[in-house]
Short mmCIF file of C-alpha atoms in Angstrom, two decimals:
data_model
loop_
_atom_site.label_atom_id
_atom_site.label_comp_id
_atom_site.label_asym_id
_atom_site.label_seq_id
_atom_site.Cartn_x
_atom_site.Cartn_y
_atom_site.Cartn_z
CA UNK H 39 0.00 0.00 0.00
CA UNK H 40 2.70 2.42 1.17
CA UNK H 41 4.35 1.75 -2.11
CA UNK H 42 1.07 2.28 -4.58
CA UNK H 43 1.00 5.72 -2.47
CA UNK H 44 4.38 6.38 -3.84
CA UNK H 45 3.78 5.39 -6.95
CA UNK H 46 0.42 7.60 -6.71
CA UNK H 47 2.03 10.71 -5.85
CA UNK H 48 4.47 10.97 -8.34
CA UNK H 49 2.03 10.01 -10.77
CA UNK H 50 0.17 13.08 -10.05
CA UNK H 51 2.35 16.12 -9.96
CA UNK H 52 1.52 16.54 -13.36
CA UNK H 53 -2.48 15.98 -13.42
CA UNK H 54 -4.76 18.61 -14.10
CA UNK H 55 -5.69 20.11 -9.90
CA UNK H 56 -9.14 19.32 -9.90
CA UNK H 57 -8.82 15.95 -11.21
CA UNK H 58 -5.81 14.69 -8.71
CA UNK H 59 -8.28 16.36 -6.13
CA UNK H 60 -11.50 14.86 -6.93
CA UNK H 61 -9.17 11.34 -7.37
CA UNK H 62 -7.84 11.72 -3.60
CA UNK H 63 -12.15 11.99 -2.48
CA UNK H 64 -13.10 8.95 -4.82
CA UNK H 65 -10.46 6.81 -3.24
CA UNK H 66 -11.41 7.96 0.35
CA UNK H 67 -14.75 6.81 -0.07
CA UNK H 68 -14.13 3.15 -1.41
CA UNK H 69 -11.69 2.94 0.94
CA UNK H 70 -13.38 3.66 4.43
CA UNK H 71 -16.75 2.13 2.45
CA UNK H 72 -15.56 -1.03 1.76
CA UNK H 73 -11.49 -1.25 3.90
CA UNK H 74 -11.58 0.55 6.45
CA UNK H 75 -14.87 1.62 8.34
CA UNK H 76 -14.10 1.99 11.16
CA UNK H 77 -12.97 5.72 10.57
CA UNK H 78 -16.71 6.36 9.66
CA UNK H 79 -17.65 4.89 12.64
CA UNK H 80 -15.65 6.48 15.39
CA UNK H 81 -15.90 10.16 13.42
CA UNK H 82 -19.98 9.52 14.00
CA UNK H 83 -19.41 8.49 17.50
CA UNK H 84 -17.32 11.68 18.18
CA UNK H 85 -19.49 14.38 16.29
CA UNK H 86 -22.73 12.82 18.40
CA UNK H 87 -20.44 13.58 21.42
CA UNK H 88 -19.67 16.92 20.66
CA UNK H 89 -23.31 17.88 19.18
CA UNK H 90 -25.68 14.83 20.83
CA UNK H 91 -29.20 16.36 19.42
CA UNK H 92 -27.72 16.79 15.53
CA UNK H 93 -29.96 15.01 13.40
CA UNK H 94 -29.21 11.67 12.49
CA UNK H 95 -28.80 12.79 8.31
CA UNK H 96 -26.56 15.47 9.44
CA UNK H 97 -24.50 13.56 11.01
CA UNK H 98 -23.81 10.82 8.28
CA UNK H 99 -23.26 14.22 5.96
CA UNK H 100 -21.00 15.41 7.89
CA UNK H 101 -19.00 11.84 8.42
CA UNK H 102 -18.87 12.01 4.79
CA UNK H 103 -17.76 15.54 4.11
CA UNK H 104 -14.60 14.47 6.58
CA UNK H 105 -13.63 11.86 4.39
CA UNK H 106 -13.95 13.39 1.02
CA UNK H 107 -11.88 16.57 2.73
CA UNK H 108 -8.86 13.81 4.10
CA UNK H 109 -8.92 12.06 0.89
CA UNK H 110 -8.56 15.58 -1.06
CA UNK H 111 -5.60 17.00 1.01
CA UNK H 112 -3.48 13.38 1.13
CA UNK H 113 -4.14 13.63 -2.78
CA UNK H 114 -3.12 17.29 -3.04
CA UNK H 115 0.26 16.76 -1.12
CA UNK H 116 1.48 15.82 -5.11
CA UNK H 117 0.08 19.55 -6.12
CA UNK H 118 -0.13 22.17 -3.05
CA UNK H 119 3.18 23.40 -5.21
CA UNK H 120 1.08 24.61 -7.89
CA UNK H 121 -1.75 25.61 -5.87
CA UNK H 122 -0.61 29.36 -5.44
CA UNK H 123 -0.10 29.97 -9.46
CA UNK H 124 -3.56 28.45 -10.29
CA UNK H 125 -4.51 31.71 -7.98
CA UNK H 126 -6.86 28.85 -5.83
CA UNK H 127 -6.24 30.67 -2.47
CA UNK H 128 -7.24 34.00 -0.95
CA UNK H 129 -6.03 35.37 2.77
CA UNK H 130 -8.32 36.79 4.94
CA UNK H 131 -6.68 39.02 7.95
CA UNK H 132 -2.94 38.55 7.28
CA UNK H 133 -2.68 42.65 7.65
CA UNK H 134 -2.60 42.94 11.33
CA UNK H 135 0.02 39.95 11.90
CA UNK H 136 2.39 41.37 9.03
CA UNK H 137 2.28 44.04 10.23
CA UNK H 138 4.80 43.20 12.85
CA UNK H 139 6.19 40.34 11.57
CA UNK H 140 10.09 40.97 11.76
CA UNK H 141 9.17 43.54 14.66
CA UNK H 142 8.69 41.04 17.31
CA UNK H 143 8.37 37.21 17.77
CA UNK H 144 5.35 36.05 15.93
CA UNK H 145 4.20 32.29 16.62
CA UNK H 146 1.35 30.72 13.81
CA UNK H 147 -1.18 28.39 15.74
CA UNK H 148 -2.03 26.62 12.42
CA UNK H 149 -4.98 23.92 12.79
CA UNK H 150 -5.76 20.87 10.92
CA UNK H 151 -8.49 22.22 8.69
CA UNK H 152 -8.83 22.29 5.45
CA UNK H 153 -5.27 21.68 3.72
CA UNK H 154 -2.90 23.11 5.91
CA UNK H 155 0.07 22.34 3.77
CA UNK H 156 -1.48 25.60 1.65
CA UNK H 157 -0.77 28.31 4.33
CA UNK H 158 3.06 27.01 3.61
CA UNK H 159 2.58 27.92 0.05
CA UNK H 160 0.67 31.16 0.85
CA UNK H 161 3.70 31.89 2.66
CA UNK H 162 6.43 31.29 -0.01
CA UNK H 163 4.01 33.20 -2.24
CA UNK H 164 4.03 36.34 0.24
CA UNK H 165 7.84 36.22 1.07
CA UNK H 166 7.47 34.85 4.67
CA UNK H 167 10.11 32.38 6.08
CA UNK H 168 9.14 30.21 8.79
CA UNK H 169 9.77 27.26 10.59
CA UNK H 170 7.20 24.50 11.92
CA UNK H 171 7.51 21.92 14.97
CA UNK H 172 5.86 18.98 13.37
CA UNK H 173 4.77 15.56 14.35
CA UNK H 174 6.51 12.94 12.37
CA UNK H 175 4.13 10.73 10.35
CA UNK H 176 4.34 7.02 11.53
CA UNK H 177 3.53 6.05 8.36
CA UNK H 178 6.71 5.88 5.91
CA UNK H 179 5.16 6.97 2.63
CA UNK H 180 3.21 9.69 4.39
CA UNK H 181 6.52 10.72 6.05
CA UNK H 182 8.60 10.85 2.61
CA UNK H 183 5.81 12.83 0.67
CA UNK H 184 5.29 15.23 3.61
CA UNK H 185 9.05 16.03 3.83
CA UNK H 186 9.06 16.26 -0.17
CA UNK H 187 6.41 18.91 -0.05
CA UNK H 188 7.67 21.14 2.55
CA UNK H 189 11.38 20.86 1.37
CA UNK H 190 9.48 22.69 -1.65
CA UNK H 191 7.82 24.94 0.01
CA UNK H 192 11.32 26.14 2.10
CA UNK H 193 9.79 25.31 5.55
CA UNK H 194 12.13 24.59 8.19
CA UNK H 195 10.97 21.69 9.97
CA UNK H 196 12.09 21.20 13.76
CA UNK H 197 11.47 18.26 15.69
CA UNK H 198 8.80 17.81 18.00
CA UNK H 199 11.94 17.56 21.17
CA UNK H 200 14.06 19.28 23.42
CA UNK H 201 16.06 20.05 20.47
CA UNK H 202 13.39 21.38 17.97
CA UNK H 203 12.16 23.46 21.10
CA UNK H 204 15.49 25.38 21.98
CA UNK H 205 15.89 26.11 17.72
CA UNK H 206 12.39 27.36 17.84
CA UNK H 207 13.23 29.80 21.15
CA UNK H 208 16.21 30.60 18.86
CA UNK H 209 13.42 31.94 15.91
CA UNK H 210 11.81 33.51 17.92
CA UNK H 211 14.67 35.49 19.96
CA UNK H 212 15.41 36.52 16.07
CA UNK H 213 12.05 38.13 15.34
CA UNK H 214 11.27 35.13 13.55
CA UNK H 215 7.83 33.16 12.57
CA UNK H 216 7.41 29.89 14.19
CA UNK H 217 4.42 27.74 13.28
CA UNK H 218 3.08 25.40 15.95
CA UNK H 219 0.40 22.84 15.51
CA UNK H 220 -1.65 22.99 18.91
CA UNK H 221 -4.10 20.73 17.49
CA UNK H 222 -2.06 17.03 18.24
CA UNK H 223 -2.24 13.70 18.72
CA UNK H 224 0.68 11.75 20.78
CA UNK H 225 0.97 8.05 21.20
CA UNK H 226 -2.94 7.33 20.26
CA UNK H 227 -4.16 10.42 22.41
CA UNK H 228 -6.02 13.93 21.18
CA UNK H 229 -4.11 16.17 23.54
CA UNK H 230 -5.88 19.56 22.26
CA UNK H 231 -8.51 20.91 21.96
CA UNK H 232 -9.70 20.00 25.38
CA UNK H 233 -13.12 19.42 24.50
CA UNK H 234 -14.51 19.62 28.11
CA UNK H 235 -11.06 18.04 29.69
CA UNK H 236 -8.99 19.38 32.28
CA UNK H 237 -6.35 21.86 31.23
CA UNK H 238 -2.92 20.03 31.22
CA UNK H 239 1.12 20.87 30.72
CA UNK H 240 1.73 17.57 28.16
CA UNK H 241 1.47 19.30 24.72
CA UNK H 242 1.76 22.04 22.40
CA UNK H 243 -0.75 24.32 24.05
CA UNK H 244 1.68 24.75 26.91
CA UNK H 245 4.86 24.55 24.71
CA UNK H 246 3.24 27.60 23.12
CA UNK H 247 2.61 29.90 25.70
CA UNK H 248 5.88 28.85 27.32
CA UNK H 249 7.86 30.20 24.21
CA UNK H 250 5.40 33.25 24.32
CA UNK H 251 5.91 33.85 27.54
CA UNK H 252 9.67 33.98 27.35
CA UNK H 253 9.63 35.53 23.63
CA UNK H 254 6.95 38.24 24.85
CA UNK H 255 5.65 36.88 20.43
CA UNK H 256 2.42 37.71 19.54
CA UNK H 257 0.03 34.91 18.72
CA UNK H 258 -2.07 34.57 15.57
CA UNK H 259 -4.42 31.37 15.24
CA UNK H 260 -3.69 30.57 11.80
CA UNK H 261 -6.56 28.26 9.64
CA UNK H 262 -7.13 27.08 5.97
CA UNK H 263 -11.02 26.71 5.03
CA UNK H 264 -11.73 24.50 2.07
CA UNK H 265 -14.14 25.81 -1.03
CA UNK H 266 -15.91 24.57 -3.93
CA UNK H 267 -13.85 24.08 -6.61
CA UNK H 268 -10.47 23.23 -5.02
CA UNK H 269 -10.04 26.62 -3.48
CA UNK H 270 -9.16 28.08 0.11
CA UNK H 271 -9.48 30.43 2.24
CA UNK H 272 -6.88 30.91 4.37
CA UNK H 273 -8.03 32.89 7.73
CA UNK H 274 -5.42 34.98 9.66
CA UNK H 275 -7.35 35.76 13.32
CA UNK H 276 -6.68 39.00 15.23
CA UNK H 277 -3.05 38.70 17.14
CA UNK H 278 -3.17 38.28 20.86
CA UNK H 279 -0.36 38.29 23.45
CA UNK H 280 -0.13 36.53 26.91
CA UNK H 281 -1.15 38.08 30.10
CA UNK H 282 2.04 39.14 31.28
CA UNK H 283 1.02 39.09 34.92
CA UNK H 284 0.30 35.60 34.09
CA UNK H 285 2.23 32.63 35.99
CA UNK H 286 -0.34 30.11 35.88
CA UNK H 287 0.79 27.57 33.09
CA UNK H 288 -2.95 25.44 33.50
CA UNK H 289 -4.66 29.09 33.11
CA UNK H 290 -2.17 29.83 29.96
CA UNK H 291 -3.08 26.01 28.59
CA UNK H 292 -6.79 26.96 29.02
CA UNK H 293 -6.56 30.43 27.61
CA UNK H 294 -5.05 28.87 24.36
CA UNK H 295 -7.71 26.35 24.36
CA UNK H 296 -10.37 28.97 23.97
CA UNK H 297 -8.64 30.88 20.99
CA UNK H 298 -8.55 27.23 18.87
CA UNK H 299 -11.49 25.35 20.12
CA UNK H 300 -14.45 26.89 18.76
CA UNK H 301 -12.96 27.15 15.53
CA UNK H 302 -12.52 23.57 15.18
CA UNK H 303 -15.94 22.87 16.17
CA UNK H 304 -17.37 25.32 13.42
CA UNK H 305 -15.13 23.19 11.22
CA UNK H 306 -15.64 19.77 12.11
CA UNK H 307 -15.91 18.47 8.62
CA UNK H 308 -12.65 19.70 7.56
CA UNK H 309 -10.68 18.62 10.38
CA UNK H 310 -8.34 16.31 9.85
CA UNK H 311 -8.64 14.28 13.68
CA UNK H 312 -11.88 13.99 13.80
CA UNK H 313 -12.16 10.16 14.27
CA UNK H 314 -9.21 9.58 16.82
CA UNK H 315 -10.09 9.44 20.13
CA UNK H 316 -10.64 12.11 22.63
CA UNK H 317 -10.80 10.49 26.00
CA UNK H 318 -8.54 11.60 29.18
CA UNK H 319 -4.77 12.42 29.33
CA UNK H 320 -2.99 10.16 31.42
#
């Protein structure tokens, strides 16, 4: 499988956009139809948990939206490149963040919506260097095309360790922009958002306003929102600091929470974890 994925990809750099993205939903759908349904089943059970009186229709469209929008974006890793000349993105608020950016310390809470290898490309396109802490993909074909794309796209990835973490203070000490995914999973777990669980010092969230607490960076929550037509919107939210009288690192966990959480829920289709499990942090 991992090798017909390779195969795949490669195969479809040079496809017309919307066919390699409407190929990536087809192959979703026979897949967790007929291989693998589990994902449908567990992405049901976790939408009834978040919204228990949704109707029973909306639900099942919604379970089905979520796959097409996984299958697109794994199929569009062989074409986010081209994405930006095809003009298939617009930005929505990036005036207020660049408007410091350079100034001060600026750290991008990007979610998994949408495609959220685009906001790399918007950032090439715009003349923005940054770096990104990123999970690394347990699955080996997944791994090579992810580190293929960004490569492209002149991201600097760090690792998700002590070492990524004292590079990234680095960035930051150099007026730099630092991309953090506070939207995780670790070792079978959703760590954040919360959803209704107590706050906790294990992930991102409190990596993030650790750094932005010694950094003094401002914060922008950073999201891509899929169209019709293989087009995104890519939504820069107001910037926000810390409290500085802050010292509470649950309260700063919590505070981040807030910022990310609603916009995931306004966006469950398009987010990418919505079948994996969120159940308490040990």
């Amino acid at each position: 499988m991992q090798t017909l994925e390779r195969v795949l990809h490669h195969a479809m750099r040079h496809l017309p956009i919307g066919f390699v993205s409407n190929l990536g939903a087809r192959l979703a759908w026979l897949k967790i139809r007929f291989i693998d349904p589990d994902v449908a089943r567990k992405a049901r059970a976790n939408i009834r948990q978040h919204f228990p009186a949704m109707p029973e229709a909306d639900v099942e469209a919604l379970v089905w939206r979520f796959v097409d929008n996984v299958g697109r974006l794994m199929a569009e890793f062989s074409i986010v490149h081209r994405l930006t000349s095809a003009r298939r993105m617009e930005l929505v608020g990036i005036e207020a963040p660049r408007a410091n950016l350079g100034k001060i310390p600026t750290i991008a809470l990007c979610l998994h919506l949408g495609n959220w290898e685009v906001m790399a490309a918007a950032m090439q396109k715009i003349g923005v260097s940054i770096a990104s802490i990123s999970e690394v993909p347990e699955n080996a074909a997944h791994r090579d095309i992810a580190d293929a794309t960004r490569s492209g796209l002149n991201v600097k990835v760090l690792s998700p360790d002590r070492i990524g973490a004292l590079q990234a203070l680095s960035i930051l000490k150099g007026n730099g922009v630092l991309a953090i995914f506070p939207d995780e999973k670790r070792g079978g777990t959703m760590m954040a958002p919360l959803f209704g669980r107590p706050p906790h010092i294990k992930g991102n969230l409190a990596l993030v306003a650790k750094l932005a607490r010694r950094t003094g960076a401002q914060l922008v929550v950073v999201y891509c929102e899929r169209l019709e037509g293989v087009r995104f919107r890519l939504h820069f939210e107001e910037p926000f600091f810390m409290d500085p009288d802050g010292d509470d690192a649950l309260a700063d966990v919590a505070f981040i929470n807030s910022r990310i959480e609603p916009i995931i829920l306004r966006h469950l289709a398009q987010w990418y974890y919505l079948d994996d499990s969120f159940g308490p942090i040990a």
